[in-house]
Backbone as JSON, one array per atom type, in Angstrom:
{
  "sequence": "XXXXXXXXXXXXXXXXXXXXXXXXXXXXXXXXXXXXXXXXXXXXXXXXXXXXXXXXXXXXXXXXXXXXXXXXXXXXXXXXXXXXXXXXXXXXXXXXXXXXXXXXX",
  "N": [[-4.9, 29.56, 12.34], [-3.36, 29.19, 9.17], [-2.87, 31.82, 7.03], [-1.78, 31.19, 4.74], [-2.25, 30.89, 0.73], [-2.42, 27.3, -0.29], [-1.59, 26.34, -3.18], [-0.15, 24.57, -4.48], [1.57, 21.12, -3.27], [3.52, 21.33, -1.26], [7.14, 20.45, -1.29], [7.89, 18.75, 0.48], [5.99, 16.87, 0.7], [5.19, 15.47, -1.13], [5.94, 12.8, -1.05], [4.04, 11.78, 0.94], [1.6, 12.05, -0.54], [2.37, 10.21, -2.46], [1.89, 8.0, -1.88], [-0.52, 7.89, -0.62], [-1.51, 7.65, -2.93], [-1.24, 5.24, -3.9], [-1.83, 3.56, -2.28], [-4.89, 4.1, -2.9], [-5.9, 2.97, -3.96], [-8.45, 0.03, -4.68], [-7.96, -2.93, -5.35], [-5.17, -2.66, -4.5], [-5.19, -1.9, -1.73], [-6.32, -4.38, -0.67], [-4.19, -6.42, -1.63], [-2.78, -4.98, 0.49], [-3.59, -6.35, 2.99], [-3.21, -8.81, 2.83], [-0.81, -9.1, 4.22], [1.25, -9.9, 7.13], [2.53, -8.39, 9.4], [6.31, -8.31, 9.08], [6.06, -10.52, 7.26], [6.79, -11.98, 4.46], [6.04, -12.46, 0.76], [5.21, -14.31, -2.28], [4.94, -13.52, -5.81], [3.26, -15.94, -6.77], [1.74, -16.77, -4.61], [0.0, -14.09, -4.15], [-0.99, -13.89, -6.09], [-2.74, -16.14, -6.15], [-4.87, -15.4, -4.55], [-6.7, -13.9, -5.82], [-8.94, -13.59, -8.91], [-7.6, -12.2, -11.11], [-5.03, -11.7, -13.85], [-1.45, -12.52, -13.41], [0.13, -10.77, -14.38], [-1.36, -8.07, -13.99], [-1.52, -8.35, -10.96], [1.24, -7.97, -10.63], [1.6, -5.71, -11.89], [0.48, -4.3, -9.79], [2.03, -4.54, -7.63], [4.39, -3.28, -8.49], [3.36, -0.6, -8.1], [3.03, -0.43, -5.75], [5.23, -0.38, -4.45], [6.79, 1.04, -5.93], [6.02, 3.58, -4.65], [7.08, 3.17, -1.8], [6.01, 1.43, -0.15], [5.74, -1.17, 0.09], [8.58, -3.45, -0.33], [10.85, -5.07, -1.8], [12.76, -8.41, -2.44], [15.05, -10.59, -4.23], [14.91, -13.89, -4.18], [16.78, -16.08, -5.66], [15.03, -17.22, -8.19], [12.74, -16.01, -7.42], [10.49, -13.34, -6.79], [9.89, -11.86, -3.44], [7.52, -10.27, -1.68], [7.17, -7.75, 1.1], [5.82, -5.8, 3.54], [7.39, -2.85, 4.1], [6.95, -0.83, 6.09], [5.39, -0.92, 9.81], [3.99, 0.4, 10.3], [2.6, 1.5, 8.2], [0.55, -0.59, 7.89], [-0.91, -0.87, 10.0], [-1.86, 2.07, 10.3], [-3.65, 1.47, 7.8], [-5.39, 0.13, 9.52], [-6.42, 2.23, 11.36], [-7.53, 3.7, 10.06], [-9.47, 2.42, 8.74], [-10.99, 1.91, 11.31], [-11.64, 4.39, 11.99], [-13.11, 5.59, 10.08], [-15.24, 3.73, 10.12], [-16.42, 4.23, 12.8], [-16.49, 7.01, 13.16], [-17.35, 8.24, 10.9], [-19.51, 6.79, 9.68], [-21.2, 6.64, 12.22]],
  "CA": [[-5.0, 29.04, 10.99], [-2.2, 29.84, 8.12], [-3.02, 32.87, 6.21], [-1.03, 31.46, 3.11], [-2.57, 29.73, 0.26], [-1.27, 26.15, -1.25], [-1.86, 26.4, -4.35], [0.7, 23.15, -4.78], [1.69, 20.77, -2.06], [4.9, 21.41, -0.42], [7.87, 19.6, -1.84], [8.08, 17.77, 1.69], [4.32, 16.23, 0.89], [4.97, 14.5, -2.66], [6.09, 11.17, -1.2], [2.52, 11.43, 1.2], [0.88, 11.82, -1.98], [2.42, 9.17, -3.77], [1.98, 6.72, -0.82], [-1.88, 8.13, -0.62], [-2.12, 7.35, -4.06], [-0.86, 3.86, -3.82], [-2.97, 2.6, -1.27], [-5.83, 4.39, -2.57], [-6.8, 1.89, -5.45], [-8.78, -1.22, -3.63], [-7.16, -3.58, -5.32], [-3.84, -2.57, -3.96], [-6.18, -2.32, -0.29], [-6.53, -5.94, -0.67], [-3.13, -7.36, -1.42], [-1.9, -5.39, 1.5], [-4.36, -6.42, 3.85], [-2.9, -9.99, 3.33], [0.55, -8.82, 4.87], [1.18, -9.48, 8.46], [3.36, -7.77, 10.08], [7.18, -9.39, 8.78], [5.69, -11.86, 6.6], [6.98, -12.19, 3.14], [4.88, -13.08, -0.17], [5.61, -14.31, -3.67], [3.98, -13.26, -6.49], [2.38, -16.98, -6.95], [1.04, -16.52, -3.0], [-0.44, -13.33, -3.94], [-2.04, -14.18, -7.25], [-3.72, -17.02, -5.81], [-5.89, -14.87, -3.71], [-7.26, -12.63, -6.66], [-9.02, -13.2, -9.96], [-6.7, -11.56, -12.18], [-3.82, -12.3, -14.35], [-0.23, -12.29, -12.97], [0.68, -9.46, -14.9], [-2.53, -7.53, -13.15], [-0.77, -8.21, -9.93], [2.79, -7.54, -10.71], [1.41, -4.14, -11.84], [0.03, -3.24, -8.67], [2.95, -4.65, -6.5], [5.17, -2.69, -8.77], [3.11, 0.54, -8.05], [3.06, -0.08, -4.29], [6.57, -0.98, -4.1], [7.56, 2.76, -5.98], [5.97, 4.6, -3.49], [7.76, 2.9, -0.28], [4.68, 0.81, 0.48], [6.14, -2.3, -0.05], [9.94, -3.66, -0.41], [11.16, -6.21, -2.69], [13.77, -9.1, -2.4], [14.74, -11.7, -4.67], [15.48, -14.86, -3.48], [17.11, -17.25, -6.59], [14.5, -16.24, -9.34], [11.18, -15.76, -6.67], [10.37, -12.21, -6.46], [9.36, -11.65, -2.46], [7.28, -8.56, -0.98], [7.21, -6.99, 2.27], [5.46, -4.35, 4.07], [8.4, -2.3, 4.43], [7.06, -0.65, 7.98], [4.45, -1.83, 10.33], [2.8, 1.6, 10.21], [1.47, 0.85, 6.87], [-0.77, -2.16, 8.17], [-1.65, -0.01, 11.36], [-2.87, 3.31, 9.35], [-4.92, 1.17, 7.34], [-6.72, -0.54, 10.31], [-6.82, 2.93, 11.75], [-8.39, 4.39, 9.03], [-11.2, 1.85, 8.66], [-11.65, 2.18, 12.19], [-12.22, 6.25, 12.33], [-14.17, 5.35, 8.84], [-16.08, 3.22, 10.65], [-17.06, 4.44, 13.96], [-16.33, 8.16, 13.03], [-18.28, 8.68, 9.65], [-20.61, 5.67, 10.42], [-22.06, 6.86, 13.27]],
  "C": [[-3.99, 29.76, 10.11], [-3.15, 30.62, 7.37], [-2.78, 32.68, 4.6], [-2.37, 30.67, 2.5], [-2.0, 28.52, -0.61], [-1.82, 25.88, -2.06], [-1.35, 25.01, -4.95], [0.66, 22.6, -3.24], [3.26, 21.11, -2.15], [5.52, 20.18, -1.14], [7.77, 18.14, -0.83], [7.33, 16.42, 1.45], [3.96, 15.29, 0.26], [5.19, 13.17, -1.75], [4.59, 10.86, -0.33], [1.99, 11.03, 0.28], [0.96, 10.86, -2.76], [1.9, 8.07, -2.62], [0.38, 6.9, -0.59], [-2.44, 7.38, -1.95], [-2.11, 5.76, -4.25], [-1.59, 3.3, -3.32], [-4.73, 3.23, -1.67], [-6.71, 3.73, -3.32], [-7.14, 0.46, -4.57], [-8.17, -2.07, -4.1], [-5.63, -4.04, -5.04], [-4.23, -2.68, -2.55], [-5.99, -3.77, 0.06], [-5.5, -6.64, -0.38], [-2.7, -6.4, -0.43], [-2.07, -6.06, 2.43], [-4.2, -8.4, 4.12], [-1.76, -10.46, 3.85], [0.51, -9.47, 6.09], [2.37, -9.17, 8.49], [5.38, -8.56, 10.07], [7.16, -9.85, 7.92], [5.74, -11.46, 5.07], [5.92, -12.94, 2.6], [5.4, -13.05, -1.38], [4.48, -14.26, -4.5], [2.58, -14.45, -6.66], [1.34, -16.69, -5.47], [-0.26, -15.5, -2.95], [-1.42, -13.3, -4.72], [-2.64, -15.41, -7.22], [-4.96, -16.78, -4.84], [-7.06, -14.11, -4.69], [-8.05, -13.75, -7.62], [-8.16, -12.91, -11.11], [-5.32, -12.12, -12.3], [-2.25, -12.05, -13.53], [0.31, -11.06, -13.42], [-0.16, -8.02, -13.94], [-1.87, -7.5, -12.0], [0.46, -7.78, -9.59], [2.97, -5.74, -10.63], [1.36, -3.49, -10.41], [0.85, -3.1, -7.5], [3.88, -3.38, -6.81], [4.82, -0.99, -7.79], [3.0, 0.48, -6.41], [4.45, 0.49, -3.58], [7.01, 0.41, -4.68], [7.3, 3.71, -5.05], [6.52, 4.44, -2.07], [6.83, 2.15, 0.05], [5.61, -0.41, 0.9], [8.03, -2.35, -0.54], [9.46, -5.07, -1.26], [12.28, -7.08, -2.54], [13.51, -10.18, -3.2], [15.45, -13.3, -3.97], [15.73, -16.54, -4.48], [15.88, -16.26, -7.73], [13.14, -15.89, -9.05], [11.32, -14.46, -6.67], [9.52, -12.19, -4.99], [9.04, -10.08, -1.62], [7.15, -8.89, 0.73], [6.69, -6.07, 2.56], [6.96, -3.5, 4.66], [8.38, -1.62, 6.18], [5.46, -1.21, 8.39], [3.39, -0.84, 10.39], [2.35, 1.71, 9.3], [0.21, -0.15, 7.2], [-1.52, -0.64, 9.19], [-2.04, 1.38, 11.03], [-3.77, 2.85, 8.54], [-5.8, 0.75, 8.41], [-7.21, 1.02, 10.63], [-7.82, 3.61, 10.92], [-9.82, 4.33, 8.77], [-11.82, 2.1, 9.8], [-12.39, 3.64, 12.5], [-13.36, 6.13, 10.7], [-15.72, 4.87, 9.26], [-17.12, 3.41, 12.21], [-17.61, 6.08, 13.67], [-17.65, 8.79, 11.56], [-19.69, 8.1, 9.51], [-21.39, 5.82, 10.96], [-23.35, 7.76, 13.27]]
}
């Protein structure tokens, strides 16, 4: 076990952190969880799944999309997201799964 104590996180750690923080609000949970793997989404696509206003959604893409979660391309004047890697989808299943069997049990 390390001896030191971290009083802060390590410079290395901030983008974890921001990418923890990103995914850690459910309504950001949600719209990723309608990704697959590749598969582009426009804002209309995404805000037809929800409740909430377009702006409400834009927010939360925005805040995914600063931490590396998500990528952005425009295509004419559509704004289109992306899971930027595939280990984003596959740490959330994992997650629920050790959530679920692991804490669950």
């Amino acid at each position: 076990m390390k001896t030191t104590y971290l009083n802060t996180l390590p410079d290395h750690w901030q983008p974890v952190a921001a990418v923890f923080a990103a995914m850690g609000d459910t309504t950001r949970q949600r719209i990723l969880l309608l990704f697959e793997p590749g598969e582009e989404l426009s804002i209309k696509d995404i805000a037809a799944m929800f409740d909430y206003g377009r702006s409400t959604i834009v927010h939360h893409l925005a805040v995914l999309e600063k931490a590396g979660v998500l990528a952005m391309r425009r295509e004419g004047r559509q704004a289109l997201y992306s899971v930027r890697h595939d280990i984003v989808l596959d740490s959330l299943e994992k997650l629920r799964l050790f959530i679920e069997e692991d804490l669950h049990a």
